[in-house]
PDB file of C-alpha atoms in Angstrom:
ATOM      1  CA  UNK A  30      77.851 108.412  93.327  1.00 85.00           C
ATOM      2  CA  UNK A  31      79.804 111.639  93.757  1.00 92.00           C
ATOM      3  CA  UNK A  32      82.080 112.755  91.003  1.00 96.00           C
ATOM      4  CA  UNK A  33      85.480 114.470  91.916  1.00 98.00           C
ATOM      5  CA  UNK A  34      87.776 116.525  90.431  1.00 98.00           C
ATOM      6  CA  UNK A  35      91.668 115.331  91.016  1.00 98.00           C
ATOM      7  CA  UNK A  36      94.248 118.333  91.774  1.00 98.00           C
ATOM      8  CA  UNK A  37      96.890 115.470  90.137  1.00 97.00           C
ATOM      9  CA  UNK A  38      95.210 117.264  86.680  1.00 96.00           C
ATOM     10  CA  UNK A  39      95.624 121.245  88.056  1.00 98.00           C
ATOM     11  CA  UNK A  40      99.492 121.285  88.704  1.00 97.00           C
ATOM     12  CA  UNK A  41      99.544 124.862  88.097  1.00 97.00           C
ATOM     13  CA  UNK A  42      96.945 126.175  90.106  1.00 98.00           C
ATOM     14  CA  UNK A  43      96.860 126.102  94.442  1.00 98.00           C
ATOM     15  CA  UNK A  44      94.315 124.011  96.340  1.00 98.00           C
ATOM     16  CA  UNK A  45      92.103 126.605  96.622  1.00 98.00           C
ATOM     17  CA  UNK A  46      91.994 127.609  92.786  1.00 98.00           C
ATOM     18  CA  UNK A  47      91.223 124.086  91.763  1.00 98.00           C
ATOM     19  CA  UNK A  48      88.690 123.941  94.398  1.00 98.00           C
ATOM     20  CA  UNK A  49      87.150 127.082  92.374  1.00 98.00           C
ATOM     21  CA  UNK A  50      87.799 125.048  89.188  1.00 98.00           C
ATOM     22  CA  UNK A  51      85.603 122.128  89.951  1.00 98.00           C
ATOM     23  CA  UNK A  52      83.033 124.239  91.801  1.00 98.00           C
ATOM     24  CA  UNK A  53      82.276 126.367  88.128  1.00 98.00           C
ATOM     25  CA  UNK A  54      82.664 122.992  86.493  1.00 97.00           C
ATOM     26  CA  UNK A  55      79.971 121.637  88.412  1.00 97.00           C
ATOM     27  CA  UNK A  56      82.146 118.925  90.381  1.00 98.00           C
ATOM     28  CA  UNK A  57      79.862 117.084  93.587  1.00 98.00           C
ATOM     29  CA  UNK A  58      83.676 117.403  94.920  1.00 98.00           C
ATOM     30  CA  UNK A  59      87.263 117.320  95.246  1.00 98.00           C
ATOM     31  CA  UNK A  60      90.173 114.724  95.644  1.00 98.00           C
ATOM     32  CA  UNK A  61      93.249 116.496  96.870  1.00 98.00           C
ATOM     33  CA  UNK A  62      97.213 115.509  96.134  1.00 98.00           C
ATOM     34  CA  UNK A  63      98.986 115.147  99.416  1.00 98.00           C
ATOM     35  CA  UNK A  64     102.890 115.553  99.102  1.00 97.00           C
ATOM     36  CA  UNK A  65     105.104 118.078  99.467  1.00 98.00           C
ATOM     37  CA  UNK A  66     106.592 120.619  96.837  1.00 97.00           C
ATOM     38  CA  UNK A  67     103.447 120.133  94.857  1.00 98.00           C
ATOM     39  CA  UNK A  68     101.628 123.290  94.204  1.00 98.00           C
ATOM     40  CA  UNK A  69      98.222 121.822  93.783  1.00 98.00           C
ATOM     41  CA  UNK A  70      98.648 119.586  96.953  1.00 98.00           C
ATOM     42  CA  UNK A  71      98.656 119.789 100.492  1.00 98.00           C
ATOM     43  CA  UNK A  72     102.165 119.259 102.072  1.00 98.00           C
ATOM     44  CA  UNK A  73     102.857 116.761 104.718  1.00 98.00           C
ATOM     45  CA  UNK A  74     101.081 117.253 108.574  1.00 96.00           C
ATOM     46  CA  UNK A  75     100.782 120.872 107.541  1.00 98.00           C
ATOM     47  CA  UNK A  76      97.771 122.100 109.369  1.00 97.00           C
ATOM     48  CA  UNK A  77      97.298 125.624 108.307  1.00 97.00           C
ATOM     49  CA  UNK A  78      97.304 124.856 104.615  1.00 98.00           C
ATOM     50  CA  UNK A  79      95.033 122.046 105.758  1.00 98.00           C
ATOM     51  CA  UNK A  80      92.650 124.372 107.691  1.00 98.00           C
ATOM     52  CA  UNK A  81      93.256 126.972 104.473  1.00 98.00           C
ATOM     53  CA  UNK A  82      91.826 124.413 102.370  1.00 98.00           C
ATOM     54  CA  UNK A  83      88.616 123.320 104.746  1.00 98.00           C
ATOM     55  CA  UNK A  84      87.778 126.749 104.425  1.00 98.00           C
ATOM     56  CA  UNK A  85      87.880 126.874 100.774  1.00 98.00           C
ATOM     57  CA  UNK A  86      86.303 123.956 100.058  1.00 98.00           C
ATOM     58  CA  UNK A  87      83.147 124.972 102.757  1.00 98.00           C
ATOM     59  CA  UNK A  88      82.876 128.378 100.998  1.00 98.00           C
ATOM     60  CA  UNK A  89      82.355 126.798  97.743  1.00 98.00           C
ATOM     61  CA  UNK A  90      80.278 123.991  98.669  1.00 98.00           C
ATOM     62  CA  UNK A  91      82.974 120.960  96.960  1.00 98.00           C
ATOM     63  CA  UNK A  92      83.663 119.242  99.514  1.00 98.00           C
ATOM     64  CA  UNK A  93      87.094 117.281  99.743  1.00 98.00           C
ATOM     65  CA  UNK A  94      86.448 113.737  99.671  1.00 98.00           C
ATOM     66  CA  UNK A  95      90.009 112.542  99.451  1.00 98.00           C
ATOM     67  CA  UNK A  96      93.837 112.836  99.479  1.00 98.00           C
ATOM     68  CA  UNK A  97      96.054 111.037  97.439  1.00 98.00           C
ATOM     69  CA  UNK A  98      99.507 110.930  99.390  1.00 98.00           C
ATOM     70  CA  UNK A  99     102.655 109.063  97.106  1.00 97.00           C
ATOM     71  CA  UNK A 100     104.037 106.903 100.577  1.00 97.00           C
ATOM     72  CA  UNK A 101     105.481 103.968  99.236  1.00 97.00           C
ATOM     73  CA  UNK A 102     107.729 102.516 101.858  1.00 98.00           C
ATOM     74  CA  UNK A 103     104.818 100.481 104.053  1.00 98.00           C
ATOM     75  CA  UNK A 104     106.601  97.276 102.413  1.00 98.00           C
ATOM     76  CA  UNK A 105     109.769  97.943 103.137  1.00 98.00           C
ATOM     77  CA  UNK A 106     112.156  95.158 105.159  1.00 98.00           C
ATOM     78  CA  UNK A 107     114.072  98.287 107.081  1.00 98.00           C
ATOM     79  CA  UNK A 108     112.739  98.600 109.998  1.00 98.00           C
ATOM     80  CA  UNK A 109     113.519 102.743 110.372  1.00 98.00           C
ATOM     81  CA  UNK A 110     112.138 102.844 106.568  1.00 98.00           C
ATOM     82  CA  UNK A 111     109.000 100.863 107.244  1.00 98.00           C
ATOM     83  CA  UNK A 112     108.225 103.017 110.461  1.00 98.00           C
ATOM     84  CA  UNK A 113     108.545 106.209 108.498  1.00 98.00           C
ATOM     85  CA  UNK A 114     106.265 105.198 106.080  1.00 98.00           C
ATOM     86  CA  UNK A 115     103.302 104.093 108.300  1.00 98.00           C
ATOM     87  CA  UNK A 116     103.685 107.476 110.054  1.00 98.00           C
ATOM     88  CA  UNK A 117     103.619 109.122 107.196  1.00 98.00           C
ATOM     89  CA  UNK A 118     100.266 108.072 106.669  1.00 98.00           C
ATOM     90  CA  UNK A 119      99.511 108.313 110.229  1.00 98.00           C
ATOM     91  CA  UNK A 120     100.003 112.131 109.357  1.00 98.00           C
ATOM     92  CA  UNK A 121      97.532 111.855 106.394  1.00 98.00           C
ATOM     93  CA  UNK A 122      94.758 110.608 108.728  1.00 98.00           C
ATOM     94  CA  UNK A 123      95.408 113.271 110.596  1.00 98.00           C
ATOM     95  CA  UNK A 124      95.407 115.901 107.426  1.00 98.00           C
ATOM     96  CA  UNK A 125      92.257 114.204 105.935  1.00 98.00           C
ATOM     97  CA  UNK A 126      90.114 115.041 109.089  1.00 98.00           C
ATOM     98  CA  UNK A 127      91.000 118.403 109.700  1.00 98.00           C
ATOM     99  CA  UNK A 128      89.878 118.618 105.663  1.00 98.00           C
ATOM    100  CA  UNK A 129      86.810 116.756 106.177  1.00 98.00           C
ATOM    101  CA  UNK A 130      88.060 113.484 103.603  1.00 98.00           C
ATOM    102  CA  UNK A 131      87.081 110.285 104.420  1.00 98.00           C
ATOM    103  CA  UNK A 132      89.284 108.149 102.399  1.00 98.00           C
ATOM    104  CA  UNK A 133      93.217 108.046 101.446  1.00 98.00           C
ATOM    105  CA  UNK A 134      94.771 106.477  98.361  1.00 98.00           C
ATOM    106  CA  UNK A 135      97.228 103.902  99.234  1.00 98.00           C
ATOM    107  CA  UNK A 136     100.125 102.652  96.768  1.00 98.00           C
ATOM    108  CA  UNK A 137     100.886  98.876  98.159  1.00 98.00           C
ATOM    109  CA  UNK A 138     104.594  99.879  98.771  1.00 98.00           C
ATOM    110  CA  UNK A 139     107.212 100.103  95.807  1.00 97.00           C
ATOM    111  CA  UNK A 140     107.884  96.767  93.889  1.00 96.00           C
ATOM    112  CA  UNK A 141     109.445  95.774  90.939  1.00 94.00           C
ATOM    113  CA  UNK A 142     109.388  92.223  88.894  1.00 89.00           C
ATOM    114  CA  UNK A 143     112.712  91.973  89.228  1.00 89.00           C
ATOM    115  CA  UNK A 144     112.909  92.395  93.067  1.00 93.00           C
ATOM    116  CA  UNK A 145     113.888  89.458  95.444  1.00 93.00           C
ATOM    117  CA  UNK A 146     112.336  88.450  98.768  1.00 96.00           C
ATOM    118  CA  UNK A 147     108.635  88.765  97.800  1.00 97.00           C
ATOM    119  CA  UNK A 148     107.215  86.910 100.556  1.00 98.00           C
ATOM    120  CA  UNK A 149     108.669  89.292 103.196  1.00 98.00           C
ATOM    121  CA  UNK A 150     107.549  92.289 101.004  1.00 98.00           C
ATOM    122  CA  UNK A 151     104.560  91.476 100.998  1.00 98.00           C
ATOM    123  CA  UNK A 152     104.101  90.549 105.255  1.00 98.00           C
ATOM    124  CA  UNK A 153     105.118  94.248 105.807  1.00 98.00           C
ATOM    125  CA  UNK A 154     102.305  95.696 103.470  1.00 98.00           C
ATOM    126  CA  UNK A 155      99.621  93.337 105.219  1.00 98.00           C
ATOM    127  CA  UNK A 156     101.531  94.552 108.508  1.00 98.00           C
ATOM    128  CA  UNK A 157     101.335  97.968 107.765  1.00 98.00           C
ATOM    129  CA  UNK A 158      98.061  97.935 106.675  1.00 98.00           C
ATOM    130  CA  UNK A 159      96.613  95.667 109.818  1.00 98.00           C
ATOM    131  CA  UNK A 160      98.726  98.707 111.629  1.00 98.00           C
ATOM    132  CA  UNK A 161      96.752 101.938 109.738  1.00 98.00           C
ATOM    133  CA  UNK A 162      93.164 100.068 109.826  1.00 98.00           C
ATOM    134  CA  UNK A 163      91.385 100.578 113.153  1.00 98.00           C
ATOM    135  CA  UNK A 164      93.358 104.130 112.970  1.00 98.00           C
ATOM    136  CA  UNK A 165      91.872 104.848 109.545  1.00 98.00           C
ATOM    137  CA  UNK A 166      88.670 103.526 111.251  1.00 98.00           C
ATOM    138  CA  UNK A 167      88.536 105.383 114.418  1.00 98.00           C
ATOM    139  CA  UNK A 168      89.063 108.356 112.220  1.00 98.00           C
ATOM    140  CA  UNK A 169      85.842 107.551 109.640  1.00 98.00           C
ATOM    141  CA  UNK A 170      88.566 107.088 106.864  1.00 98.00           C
ATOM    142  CA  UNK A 171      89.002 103.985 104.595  1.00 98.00           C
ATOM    143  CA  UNK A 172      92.366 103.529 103.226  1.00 98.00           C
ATOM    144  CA  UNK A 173      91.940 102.580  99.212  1.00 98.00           C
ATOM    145  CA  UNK A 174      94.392 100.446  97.842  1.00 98.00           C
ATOM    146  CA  UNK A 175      94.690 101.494  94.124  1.00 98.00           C
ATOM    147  CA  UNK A 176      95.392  99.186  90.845  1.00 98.00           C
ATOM    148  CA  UNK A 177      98.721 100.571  90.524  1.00 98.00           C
ATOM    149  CA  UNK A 178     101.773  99.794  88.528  1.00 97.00           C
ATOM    150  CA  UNK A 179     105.382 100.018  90.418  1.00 97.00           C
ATOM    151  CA  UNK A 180     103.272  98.690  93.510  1.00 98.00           C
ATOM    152  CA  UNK A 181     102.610  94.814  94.810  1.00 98.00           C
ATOM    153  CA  UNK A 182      98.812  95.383  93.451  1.00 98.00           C
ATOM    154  CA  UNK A 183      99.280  96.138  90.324  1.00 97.00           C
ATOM    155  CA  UNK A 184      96.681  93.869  89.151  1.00 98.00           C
ATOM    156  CA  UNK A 185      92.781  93.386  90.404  1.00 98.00           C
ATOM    157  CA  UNK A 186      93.973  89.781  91.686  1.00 98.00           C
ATOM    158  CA  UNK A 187      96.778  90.986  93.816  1.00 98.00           C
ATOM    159  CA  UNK A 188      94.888  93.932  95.242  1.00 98.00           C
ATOM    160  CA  UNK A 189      91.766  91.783  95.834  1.00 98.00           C
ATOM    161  CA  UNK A 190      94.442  89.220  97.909  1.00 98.00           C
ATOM    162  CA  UNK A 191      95.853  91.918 100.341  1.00 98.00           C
ATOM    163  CA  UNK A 192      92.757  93.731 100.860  1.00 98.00           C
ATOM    164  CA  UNK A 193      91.128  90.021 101.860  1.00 98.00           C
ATOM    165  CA  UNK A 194      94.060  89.250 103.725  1.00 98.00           C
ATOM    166  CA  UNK A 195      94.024  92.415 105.565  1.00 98.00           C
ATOM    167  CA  UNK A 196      90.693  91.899 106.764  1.00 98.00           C
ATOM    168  CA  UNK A 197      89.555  94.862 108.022  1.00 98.00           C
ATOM    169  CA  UNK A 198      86.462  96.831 106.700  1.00 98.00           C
ATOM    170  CA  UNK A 199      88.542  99.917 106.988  1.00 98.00           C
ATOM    171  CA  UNK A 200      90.737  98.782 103.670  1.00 98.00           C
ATOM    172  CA  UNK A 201      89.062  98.582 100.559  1.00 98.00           C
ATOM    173  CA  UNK A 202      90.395  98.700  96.628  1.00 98.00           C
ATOM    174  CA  UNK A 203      90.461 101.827  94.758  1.00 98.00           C
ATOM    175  CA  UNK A 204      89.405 100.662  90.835  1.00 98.00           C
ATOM    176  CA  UNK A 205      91.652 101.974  88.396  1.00 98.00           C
ATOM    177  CA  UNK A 206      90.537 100.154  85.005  1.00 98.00           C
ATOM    178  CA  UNK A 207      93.004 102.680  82.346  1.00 98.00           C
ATOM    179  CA  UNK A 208      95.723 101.343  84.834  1.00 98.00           C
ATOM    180  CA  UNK A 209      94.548  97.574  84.632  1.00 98.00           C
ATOM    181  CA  UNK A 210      94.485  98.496  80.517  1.00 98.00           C
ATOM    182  CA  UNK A 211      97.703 100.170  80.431  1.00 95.00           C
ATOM    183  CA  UNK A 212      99.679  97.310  81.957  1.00 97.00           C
ATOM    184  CA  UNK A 213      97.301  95.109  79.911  1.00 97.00           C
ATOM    185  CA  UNK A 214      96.055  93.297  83.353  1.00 98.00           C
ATOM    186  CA  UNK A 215      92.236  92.440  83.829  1.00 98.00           C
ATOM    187  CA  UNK A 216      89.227  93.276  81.409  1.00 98.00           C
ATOM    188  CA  UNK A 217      86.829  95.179  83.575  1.00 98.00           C
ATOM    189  CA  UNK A 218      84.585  92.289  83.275  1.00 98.00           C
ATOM    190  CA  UNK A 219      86.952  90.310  85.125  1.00 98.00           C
ATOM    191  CA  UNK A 220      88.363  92.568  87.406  1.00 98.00           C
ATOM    192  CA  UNK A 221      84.602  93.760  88.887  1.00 98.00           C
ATOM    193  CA  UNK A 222      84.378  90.021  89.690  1.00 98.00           C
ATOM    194  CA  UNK A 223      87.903  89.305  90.902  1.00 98.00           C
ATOM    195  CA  UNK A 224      87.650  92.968  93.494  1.00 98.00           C
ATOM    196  CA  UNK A 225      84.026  94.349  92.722  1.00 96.00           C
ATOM    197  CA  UNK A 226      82.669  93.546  96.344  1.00 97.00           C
ATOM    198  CA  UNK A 227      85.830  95.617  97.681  1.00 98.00           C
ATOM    199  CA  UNK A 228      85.611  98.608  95.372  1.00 98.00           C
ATOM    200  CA  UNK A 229      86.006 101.804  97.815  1.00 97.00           C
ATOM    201  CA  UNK A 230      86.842 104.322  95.527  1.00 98.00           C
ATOM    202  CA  UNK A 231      87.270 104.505  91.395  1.00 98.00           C
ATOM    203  CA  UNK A 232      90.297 106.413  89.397  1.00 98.00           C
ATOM    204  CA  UNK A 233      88.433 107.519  85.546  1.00 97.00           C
ATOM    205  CA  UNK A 234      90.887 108.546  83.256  1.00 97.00           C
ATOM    206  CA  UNK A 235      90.950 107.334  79.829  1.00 98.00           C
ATOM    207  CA  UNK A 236      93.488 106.303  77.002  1.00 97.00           C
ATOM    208  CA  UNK A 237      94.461 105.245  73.586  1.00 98.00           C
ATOM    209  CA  UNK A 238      97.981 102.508  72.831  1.00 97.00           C
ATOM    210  CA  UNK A 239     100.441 104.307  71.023  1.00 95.00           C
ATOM    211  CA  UNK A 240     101.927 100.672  70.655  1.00 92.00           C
ATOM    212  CA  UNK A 241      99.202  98.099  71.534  1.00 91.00           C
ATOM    213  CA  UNK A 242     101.703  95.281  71.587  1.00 91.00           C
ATOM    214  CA  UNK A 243     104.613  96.583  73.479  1.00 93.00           C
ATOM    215  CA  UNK A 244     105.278  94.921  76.882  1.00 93.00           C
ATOM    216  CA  UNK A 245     104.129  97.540  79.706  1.00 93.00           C
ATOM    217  CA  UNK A 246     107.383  98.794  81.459  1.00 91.00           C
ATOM    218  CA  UNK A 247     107.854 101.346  84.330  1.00 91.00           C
ATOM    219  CA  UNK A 248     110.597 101.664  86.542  1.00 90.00           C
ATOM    220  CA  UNK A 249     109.020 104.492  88.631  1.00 88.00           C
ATOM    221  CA  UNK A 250     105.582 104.162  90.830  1.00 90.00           C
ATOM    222  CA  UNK A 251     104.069 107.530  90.657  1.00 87.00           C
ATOM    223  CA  UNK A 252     104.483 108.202  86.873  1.00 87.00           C
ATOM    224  CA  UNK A 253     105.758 106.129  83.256  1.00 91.00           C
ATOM    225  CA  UNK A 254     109.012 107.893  81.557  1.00 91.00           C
ATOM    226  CA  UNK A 255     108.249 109.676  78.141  1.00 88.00           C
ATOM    227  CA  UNK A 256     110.819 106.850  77.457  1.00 90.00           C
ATOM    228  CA  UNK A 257     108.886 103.917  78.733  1.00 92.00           C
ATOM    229  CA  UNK A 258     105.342 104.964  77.818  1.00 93.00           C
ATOM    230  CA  UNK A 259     102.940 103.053  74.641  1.00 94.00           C
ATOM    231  CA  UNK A 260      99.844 105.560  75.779  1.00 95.00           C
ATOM    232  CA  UNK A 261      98.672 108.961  75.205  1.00 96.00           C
ATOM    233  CA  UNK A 262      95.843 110.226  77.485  1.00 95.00           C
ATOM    234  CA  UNK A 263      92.488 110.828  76.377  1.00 96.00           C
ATOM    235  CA  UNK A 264      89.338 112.769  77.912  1.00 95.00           C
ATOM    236  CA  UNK A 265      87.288 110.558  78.931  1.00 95.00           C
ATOM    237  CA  UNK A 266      85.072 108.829  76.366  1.00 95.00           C
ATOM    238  CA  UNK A 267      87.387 109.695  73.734  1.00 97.00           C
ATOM    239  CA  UNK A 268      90.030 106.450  74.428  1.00 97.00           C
ATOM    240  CA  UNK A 269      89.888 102.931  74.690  1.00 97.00           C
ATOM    241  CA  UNK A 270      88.736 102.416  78.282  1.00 98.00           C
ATOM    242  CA  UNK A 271      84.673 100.984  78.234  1.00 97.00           C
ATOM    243  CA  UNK A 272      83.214 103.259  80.645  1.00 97.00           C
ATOM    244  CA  UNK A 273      79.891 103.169  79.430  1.00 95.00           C
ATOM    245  CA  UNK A 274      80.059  99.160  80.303  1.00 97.00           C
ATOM    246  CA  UNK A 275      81.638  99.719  83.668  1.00 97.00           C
ATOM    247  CA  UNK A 276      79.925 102.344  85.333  1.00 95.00           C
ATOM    248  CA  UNK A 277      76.852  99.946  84.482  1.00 95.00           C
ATOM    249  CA  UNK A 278      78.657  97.392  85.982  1.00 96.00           C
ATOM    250  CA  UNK A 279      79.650  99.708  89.264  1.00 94.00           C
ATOM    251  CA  UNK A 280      75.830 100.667  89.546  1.00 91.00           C
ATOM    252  CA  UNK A 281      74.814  97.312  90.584  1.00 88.00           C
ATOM    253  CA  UNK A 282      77.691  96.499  92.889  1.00 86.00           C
TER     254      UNK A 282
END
């Protein structure tokens, strides 16, 4: 088990300075935002501040193990959209090897309750997905679907469908338990039994309710509105999140 740093939690520093960061924090290694106009991220099919990067991360020994891009269109029903959006990723693969990574984060497309047409939503995710897979493979990359709110996995059952529909060993789930807590989804107990055999990367992060009754709302993907939110954050070990009983769980997966 290698334990990463996130740039999501350096926004002020460049890729290079968190890779310093976690190297004096004693970090096994790094997972890298990939997006542009982020200063702590590397911006889309940009090679030299990929290469930039590599170098960093090989000088101080923390390696990058990931990149978390925010692509969300690989469900959409437009044709042009739903094209962009696999390329988009088809650019990550491409960023993550000159880095070294061997995994990418993938959001299941955008999706809210409310929308209409679910059904075809959800054949141009699995399409999408069947499309990246022996790509992502070729490369040595698995592409992690994450527990993600604002997405069509937002719980451990509907991630644990597409990645088994999918099929491909190239696709596995990225476990994120505080967002399976937040939207008040699956216990770990039952979402390391419902996706456990499919877990290819975890998301720790901790929290405490601020309301433990209010209905979880987001209209956004990538973030909750100040507005919208019944959670603070919490270091880790300091919130509500079990992590003691889940890693012990994880360890004998």
């Amino acid at each position: 088990m290698r334990i990463a740093g996130s740039t999501l939690g350096t926004p002020e520093q460049t890729v290079p300075e968190a890779l310093e960061l976690f190297a004096g924090a004693g970090l096994d290694a790094a997972e890298v935002i990939y997006q542009d106009g982020y200063r702590s991220g590397l911006p889309l099919r940009d090679q030299r501040s990929a290469e930039q990067a590599r170098r960093a991360s090989q000088d101080l020994g923390v390696p990058i193990a990931g990149l978390t891009p925010y692509t969300t269109g690989i469900n959409a029903l437009d044709d042009a959209d739903w094209q962009s959006a696999v390329d988009e990723f088809r650019g990550a693969i491409e960023i993550a090897q000159v880095v070294g990574a061997d995994r990418l984060r993938i959001y299941a497309g955008s999706w809210q309750p409310d929308q209409r047409d679910l059904p075809a939503h959800w054949d141009r995710l699995v399409a999408a997905l069947r499309t990246l897979a022996p790509e992502a493979s070729d490369a040595g990359i698995r592409l992690c679907v994450e527990n993600h709110f604002g997405t069509m996995t937002q719980s451990a059952a509907q991630t644990a469908r597409l990645v088994r529909e999918v099929d491909h060993p190239a696709v596995r789930v990225l476990y994120d338990q505080a967002n399976l807590t937040f939207t008040h989804d699956e216990p770990y107990e039952e979402a390391l039994r419902i996706q456990g055999d499919l877990v290819g990367h975890v998301h720790v992060k901790d929290l405490v309710f601020t309301d433990p009754d209010a209905p979880f709302q987001a209209s956004e993907t990538a973030r909750v509105a100040a507005s919208e939110r019944a959670v603070r954050s919490r270091v880790v070990g300091d919130g509500i999140v079990p992590w003691g009983g889940i890693l012990s769980s994880l360890s004998t997966l």
